[in-house]
Coordinates of C-alpha atoms and ligand atoms in Angstrom, one line a residue:
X82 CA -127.2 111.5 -156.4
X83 CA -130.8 110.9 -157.7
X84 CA -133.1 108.9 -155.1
X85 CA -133.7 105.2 -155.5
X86 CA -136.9 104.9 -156.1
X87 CA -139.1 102.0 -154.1
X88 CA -142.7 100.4 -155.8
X89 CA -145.0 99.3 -153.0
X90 CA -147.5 96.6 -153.9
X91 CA -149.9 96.0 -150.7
X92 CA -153.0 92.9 -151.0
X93 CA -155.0 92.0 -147.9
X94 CA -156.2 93.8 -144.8
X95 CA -156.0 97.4 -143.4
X96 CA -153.1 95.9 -141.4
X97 CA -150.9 95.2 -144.3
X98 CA -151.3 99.1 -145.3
X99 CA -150.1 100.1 -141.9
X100 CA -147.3 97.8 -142.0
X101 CA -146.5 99.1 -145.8
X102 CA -146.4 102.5 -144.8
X103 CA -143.7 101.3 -142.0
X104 CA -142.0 99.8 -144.9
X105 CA -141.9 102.9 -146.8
X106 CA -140.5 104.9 -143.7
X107 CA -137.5 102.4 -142.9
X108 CA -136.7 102.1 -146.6
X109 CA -136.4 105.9 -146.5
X110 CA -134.0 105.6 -143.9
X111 CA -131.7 104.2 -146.8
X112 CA -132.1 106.6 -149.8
X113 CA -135.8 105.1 -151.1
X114 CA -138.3 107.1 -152.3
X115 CA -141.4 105.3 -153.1
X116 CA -143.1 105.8 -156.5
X117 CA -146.0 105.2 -158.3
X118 CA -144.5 103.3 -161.4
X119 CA -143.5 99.9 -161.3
X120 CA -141.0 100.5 -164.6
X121 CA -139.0 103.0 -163.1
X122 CA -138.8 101.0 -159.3
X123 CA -135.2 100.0 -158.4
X124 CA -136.6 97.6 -155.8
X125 CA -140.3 96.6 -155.8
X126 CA -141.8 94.9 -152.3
X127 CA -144.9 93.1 -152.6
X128 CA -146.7 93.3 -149.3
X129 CA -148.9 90.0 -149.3
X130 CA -151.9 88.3 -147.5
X131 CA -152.7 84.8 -146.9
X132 CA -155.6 84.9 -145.2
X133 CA -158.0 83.5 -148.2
X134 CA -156.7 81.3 -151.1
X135 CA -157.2 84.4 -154.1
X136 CA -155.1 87.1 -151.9
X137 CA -152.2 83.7 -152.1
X138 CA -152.9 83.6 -155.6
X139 CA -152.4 87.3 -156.4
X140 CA -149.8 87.9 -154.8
X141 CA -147.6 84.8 -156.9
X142 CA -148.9 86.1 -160.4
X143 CA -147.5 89.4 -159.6
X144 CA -144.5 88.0 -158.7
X145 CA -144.4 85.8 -161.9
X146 CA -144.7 89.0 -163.8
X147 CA -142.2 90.6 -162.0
X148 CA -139.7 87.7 -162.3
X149 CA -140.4 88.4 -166.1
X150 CA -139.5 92.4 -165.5
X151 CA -136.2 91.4 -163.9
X152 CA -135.0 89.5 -167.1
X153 CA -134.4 92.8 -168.9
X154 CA -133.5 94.7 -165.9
X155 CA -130.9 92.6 -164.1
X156 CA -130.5 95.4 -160.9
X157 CA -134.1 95.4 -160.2
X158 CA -134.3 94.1 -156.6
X159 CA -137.8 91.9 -155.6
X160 CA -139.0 91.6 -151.9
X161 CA -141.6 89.9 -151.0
X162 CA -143.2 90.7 -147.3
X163 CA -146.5 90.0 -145.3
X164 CA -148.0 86.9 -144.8
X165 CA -147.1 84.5 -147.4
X166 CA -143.3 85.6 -147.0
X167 CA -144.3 84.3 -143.1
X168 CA -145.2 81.2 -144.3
X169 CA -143.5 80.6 -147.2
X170 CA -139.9 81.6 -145.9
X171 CA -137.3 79.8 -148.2
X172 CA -139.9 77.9 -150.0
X173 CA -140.4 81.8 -152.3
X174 CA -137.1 81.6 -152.7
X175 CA -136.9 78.3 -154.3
X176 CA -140.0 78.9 -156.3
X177 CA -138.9 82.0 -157.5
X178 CA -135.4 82.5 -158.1
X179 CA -135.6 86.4 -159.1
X180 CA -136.6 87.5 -155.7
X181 CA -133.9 88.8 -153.4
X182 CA -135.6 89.3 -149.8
X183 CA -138.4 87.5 -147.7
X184 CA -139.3 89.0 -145.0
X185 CA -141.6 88.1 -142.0
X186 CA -144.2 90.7 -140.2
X187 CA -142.0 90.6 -137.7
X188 CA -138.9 91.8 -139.6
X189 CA -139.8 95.3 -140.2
X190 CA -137.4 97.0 -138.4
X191 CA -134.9 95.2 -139.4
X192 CA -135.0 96.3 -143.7
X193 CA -132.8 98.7 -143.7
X194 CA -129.9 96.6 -142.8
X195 CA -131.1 93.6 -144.6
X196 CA -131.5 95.8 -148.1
X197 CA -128.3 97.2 -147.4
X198 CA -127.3 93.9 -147.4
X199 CA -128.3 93.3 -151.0
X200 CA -127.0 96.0 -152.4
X201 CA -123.8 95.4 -151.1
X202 CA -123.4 92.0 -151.8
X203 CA -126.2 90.9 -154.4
X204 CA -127.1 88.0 -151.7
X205 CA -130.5 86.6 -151.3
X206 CA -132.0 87.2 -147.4
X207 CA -134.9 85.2 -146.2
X208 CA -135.9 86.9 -142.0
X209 CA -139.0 85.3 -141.0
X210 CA -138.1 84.7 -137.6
X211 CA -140.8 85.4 -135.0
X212 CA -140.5 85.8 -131.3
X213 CA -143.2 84.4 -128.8
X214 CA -143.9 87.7 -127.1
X215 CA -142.1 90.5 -129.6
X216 CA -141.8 93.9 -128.1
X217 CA -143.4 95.6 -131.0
X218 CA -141.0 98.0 -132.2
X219 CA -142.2 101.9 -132.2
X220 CA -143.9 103.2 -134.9
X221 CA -142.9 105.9 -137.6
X222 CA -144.7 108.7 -138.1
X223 CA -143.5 110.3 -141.6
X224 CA -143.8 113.6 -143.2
X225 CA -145.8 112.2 -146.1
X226 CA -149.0 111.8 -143.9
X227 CA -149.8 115.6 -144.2
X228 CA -152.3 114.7 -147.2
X229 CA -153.8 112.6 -145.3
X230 CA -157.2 112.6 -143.2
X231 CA -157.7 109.3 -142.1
X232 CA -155.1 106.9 -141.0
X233 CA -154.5 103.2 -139.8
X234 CA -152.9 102.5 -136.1
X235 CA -151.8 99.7 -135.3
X236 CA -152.2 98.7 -131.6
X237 CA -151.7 95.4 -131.0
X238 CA -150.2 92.4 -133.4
X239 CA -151.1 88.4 -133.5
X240 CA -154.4 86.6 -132.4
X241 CA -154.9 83.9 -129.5
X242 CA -158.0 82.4 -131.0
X243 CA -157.4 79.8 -133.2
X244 CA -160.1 80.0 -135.0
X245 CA -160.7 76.4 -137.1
X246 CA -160.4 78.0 -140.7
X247 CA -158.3 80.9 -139.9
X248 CA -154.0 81.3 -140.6
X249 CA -153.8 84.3 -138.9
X250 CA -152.4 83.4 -135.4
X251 CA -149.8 80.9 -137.2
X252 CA -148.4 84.2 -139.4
X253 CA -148.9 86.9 -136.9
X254 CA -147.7 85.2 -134.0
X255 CA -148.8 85.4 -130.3
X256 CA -151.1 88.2 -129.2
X257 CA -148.8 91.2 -128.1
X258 CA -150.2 95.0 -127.2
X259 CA -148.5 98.3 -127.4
X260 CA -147.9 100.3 -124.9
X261 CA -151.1 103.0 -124.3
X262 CA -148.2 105.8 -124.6
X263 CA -146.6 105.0 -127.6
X264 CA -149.8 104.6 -129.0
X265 CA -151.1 108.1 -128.2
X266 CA -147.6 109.2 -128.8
X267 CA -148.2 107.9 -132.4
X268 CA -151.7 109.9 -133.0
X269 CA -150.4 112.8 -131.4
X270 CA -147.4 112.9 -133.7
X271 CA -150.3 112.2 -136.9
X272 CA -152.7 115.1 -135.8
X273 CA -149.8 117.5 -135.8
X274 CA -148.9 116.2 -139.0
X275 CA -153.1 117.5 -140.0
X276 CA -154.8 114.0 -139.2
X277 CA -158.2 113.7 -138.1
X278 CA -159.1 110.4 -137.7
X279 CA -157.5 107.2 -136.8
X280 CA -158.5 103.7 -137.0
X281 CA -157.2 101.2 -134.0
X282 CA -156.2 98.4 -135.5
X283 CA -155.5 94.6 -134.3
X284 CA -157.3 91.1 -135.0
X285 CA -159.0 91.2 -131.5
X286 CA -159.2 95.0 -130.4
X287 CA -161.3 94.1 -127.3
X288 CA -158.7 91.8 -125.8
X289 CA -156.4 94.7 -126.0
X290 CA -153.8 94.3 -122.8
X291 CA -155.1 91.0 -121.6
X292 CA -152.3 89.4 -120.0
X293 CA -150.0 92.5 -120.1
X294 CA -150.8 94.7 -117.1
X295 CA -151.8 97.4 -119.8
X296 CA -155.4 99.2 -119.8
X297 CA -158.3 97.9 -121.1
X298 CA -159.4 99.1 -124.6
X299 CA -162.2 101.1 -123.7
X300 CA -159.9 102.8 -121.2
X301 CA -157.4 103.4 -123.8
X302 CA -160.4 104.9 -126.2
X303 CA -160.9 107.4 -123.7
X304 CA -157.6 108.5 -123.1
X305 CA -157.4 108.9 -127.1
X306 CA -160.6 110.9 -127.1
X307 CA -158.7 113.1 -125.1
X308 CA -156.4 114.0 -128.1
X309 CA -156.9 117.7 -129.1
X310 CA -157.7 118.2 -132.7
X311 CA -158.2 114.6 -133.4
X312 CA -162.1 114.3 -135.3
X313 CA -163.1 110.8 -134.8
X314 CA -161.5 107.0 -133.9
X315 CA -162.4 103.6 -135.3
X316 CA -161.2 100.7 -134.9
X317 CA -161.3 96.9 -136.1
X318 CA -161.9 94.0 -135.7
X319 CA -164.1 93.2 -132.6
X320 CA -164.3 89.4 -131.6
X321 CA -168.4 88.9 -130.9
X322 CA -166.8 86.6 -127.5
X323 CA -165.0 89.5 -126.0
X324 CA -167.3 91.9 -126.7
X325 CA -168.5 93.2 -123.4
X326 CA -171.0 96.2 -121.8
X327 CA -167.4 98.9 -121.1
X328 CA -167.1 98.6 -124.8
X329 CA -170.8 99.0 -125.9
X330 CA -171.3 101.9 -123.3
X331 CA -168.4 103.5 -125.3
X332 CA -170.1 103.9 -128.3
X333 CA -172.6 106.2 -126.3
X334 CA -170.2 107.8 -123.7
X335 CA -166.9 108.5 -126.1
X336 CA -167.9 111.4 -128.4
X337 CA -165.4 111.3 -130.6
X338 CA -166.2 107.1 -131.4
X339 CA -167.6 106.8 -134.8
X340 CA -171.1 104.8 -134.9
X341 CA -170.0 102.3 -136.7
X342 CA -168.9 98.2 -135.5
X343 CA -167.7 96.0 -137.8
X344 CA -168.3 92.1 -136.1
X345 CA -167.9 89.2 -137.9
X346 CA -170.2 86.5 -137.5
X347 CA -168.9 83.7 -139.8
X348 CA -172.1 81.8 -139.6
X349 CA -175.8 81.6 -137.9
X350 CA -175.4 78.2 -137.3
X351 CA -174.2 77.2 -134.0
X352 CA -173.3 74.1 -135.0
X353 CA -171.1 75.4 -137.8
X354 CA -170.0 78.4 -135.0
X355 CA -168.8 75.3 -132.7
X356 CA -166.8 73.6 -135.4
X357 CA -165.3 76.6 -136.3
X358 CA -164.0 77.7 -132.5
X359 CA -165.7 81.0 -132.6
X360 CA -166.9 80.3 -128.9
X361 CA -170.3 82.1 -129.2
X362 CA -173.7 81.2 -130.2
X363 CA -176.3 82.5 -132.5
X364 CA -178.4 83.5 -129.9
X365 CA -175.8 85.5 -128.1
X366 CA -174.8 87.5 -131.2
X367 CA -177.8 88.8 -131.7
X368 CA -178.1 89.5 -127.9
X369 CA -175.0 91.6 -128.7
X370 CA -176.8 93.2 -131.6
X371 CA -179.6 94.5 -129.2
X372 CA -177.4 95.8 -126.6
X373 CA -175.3 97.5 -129.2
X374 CA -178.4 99.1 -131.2
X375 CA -180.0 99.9 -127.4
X376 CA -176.8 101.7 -126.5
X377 CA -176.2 103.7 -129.4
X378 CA -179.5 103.6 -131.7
X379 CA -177.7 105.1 -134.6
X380 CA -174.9 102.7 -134.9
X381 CA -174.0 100.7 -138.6
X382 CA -173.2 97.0 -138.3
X383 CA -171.4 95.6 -140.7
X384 CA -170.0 91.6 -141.1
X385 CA -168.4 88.5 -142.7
X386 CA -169.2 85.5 -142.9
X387 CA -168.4 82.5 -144.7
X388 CA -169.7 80.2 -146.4
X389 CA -168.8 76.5 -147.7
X390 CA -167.0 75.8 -144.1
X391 CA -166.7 72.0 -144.1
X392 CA -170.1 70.3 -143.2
X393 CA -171.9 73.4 -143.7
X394 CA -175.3 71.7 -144.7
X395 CA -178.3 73.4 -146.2
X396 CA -179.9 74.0 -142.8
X397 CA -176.5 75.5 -141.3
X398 CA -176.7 78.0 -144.3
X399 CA -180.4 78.7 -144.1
X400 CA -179.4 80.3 -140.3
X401 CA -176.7 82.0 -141.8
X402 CA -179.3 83.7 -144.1
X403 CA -182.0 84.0 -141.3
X404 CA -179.6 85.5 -139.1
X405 CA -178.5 88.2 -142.1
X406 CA -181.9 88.9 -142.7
X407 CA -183.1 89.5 -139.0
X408 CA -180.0 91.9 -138.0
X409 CA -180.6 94.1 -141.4
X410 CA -176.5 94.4 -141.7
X411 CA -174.9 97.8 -142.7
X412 CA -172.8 95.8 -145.0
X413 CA -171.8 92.3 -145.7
X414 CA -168.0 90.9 -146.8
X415 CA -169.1 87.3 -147.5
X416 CA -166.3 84.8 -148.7
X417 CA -166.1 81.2 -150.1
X418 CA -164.3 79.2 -147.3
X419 CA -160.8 77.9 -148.7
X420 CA -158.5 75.3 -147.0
X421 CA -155.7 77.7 -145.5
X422 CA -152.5 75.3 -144.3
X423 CA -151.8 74.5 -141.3
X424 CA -155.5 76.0 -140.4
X425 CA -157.2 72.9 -138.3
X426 CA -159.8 73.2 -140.6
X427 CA -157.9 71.7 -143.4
X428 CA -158.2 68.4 -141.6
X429 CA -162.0 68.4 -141.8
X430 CA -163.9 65.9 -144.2
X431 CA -167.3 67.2 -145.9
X432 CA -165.7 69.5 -148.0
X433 CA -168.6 71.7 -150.0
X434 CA -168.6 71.4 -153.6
X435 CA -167.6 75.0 -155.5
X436 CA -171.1 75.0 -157.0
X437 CA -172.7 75.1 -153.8
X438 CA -170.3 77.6 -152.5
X439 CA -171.0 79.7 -155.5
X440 CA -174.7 79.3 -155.0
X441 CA -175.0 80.1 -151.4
X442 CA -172.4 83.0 -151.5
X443 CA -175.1 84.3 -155.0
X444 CA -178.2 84.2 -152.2
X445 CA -176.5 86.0 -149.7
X446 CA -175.4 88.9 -151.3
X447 CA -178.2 89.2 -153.4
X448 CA -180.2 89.6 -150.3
X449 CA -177.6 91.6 -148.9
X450 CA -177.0 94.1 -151.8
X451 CA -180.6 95.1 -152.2
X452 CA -180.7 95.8 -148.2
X453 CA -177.7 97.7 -148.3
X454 CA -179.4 100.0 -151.4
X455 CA -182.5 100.4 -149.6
X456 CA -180.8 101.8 -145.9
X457 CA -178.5 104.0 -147.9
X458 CA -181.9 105.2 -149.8
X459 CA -183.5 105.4 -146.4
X460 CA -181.1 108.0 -145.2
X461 CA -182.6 110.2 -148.3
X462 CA -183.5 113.7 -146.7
X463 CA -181.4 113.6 -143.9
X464 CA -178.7 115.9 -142.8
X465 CA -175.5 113.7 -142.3
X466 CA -172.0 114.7 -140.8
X467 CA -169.0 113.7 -143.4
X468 CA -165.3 114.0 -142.6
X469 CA -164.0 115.5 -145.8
X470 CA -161.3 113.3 -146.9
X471 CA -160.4 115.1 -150.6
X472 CA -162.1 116.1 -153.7
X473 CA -164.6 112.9 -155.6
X474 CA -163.3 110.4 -157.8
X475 CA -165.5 112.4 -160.6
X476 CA -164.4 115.4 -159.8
X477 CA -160.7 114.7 -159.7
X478 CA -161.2 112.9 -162.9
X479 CA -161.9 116.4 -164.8
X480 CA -165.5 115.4 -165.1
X481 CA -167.7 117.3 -162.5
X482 CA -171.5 115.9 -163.5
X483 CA -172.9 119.4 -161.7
X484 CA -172.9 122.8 -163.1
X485 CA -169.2 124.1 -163.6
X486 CA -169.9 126.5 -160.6
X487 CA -169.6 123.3 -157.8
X488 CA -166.7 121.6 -156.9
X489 CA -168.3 117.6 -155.6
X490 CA -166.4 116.5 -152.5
X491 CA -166.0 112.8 -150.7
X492 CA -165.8 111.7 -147.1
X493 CA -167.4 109.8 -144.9
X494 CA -170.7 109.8 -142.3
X495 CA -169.5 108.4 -138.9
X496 CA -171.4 105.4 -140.3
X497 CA -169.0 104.8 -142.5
X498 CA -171.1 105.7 -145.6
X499 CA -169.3 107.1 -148.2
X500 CA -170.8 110.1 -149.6
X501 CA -170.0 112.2 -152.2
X502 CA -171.1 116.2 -152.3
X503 CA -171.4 119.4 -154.1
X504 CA -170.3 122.8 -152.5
X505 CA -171.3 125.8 -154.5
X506 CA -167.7 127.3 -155.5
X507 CA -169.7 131.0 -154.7
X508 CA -170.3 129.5 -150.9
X509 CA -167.3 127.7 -150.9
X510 CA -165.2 130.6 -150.7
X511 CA -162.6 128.4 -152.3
X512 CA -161.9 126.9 -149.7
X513 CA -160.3 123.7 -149.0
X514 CA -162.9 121.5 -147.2
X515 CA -160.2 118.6 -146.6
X516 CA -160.2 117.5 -143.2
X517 CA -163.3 119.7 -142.4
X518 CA -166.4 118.7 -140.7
X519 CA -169.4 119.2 -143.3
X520 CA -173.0 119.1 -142.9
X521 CA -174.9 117.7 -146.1
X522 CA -178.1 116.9 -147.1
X523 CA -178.3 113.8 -148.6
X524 CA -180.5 113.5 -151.5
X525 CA -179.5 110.2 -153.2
X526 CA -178.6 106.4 -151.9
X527 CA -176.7 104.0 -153.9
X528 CA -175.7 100.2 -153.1
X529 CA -171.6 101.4 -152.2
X530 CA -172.6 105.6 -152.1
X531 CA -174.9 108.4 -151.0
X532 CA -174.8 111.8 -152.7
X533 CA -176.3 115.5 -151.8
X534 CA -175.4 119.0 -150.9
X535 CA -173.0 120.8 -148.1
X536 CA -175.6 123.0 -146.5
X537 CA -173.7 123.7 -143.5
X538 CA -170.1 124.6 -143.8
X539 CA -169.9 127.6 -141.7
X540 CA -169.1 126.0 -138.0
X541 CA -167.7 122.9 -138.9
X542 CA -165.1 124.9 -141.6
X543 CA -164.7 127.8 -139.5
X544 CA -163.8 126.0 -136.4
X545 CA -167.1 127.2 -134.2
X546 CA -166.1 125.4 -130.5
X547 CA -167.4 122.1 -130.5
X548 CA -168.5 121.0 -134.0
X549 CA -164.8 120.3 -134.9
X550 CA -165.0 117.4 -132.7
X551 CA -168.5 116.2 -134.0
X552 CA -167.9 112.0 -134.3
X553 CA -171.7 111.1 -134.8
Ligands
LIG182 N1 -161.6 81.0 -146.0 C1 -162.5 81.9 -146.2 N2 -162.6 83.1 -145.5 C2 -161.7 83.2 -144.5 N3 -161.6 84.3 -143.7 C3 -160.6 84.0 -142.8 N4 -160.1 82.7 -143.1 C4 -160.8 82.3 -144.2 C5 -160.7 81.1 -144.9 N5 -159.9 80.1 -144.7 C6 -162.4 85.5 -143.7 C7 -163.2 85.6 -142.3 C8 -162.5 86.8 -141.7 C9 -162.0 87.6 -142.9 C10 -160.9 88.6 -142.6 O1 -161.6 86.6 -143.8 O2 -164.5 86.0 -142.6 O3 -163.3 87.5 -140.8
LIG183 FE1 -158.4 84.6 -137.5 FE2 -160.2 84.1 -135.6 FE3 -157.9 85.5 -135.0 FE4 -159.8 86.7 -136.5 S1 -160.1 86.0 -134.3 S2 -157.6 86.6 -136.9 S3 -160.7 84.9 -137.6 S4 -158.1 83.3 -135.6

């Protein structure tokens, strides 16, 4: 019998690929296998974020094209999953009468049976139930990662904070932790499977274990660091509040922890910071920003913020920008606020007019681009390590801009610079640099790039002792 075949759609955050790829596993489970054409899918699951008002948006005119699919292709089964299917519940189903399954984040583990269900009976499921404290349910660990270098781990679900603007903690639920074994268990199981790196994810990493009896995250940092054959560990997102020394000190002690932090400040304001719950002030962020850059001089920052939060007056944006310019970010994610039910935030008068959104949000990434363009050009002439993650976009498209002698190769500085590389095919050996250490010269910067030249493949491809496990 041939496979069914399954069409994954995922919007939103590194979270929502992690939980897609679960998706993909259970569904296999029950005869799926996914593919990469939405005519020939047999059930299609859009994996959906709420978190800003566009990701909402995107997510419904898919489905409103897919609705428009199912009319000549009566079989066709529709799921919709993430965080509007959390919100929404029933409400998708009344809006759109072709889809056949809502499911919650929380419902995961539970698709096979409930797609069995469908296919069965041709019914129409809605799970979004949530549990206070869910035991998360372990991880799968499929054979499908082998082409990958990099993956996503998730280590804890849900966020305490409440911040004024946010809908995360009323989609994702209560703050919950895995267990530091499974959670090795996991990136053991993806390192035999030829992984090198692994990103930690959860909305607060450094209150990992509060209120569990579990270890704290730095403590669990180490004990990954112990992981043979793993390259290098991320992880996002860091909460400026909880940010503490154990964590900072990790950036210097844990050799395999990539020099890169990614801490949103929202705002410069601490008036705006106040209204919005964030529970920090100015002052303190950049005190964090010094202790961070003192610990670990090499280390990227990189931020969001938004801007248009409600009251947010000229002055309050003017220290957003002040405080952009004076920490020099890596790189900058800034959004236009929008009013994210049942966010407190929606309550709030002073709502700021779209053209002075659009204004504000024009100032600071004009500033930021050009900063970002400069550092990456100030890197020019320096000898950067990149985790080879496969071959350049260029390259792979047929169109190799070098002679027809080099092969160009992509991957990433511990930084988190993306840079893109030529090996000469004669040095090469033919080799296939995926997953390997490489030490290039960089000879370009770009605004979202750098570019140059492997010059030193022999230890980190040939495995000398040591070099393998080269983070910074
Ligand atoms: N409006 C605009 N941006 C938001 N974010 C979260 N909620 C909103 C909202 N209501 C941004 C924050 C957060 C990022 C993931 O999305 O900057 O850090
Ligand atoms: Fe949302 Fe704040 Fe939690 Fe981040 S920390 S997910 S912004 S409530």
């Amino acid at each position: 019998m041939n496979p069914k075949r399954l069409y994954l759609h995922t919007i939103g955050c590194q979270m929502n690929v992690y939980d897609s790829e679960q998706i993909a596993m259970q569904l296999a489970a029950v005869g799926y296998e996914q593919t990469a054409s939405m005519d020939g899918a047999d059930l299609i699951i859009v994996n959906t974020c709420t978190v800003r008002a566009k990701a909402e948006q995107k997510a419904f005119s898919l489905l409103g094209r897919l609705a428009k699919m199912k009319r000549h292709k009566k079989r066709l089964i529709i799921g919709v999953a993430g965080c509007v299917a959390q919100q929404e519940g029933q409400r998708i189903m009344e809006r759109m009468p072709a889809v056949d399954l809502v499911f919650g984040t929380q419902a995961i583990d539970r698709l096979p049976h409930l797609i069995q269900q469908i296919e069965a009976r041709r019914c129409r499921i809605v799970d979004v139930d949530m549990v206070v404290t869910p035991d998360i349910p372990e991880s799968l660990v499929g054979s499908q990662d082998q082409s990958h270098v990099s993956k996503f781990v998730t280590i804890m679900r849900g966020c305490d904070n409440y911040c004024a603007y946010c809908v995360v903690p009323f989609v994702r639920g209560r703050e919950t932790s895995r267990k530091p074994e499974s959670i090795i268990s996991e990136i053991k199981a993806l390192v035999d499977n030829g992984v090198k790196e692994v990103t930690l994810l959860g909305q607060n990493v450094n209150s990992y274990g509060k209120n569990q009896d579990l270890c704290s995250f730095p403590e669990l940092l180490a004990m990954i660091n112990e992981i043979e054959g793993l390259s290098r560990i991320r992880f996002t997102t860091s909460h400026p509040k909880d940010l503490g020394p154990d964590l900072i000190l990790a950036f210097r002690n844990i050799a395999k922890l990539c020099s890169h932090i990614h801490l949103p400040v929202q705002s410069g304001s601490n008036r705006v910071l106040k209204r919005m719950n964030r529970n920090y002030t100015r002052e303190q962020y950049l005190d964090k920003v010094a202790e961070l850059r003192d610990t670990c001089p090499q280390i990227a920052i990189t931020s969001d913020i938004i801007v248009g939060f409600p009251g947010e007056g000229e002055t309050d944006f003017e220290q957003t920008l002040q405080l952009v310019k004076t920490v020099q970010f890596d790189g900058l994610f800034a959004f236009q606020y929008s009013d994210r039910p049942p966010a407190p935030a929606v309550k709030l008068p002073e709502k700021i007019s779209e053209a002075i959104i659009s204004n504000r949000l024009q100032a600071v990434l004009a500033f930021q681009d050009k900063l970002t363009r400069s550092k990456n050009q100030q890197l020019v002439g320096s000898t950067q390590w990149v985790l080879t993650d496969g071959l350049s976009k260029k390259q792979a498209a047929g169109n190799p801009a070098g002679s027809n002698q080099e092969l160009q190769w992509t991957g990433r500085t511990s930084t988190n610079k993306i840079v893109n590389f030529y090996v000469d095919e004669s040095t090469a050996d033919n080799q296939n640099l995926i997953g390997k250490l490489v030490g290039v010269h960089i000879d370009k910067g770009y605004s979202h790039s750098l570019s140059g030249r492997a010059i030193n493949l022999e230890p980190s491809w040939r495995g000398l002792k040591g070099v393998e496990n080269y983070a910074a």
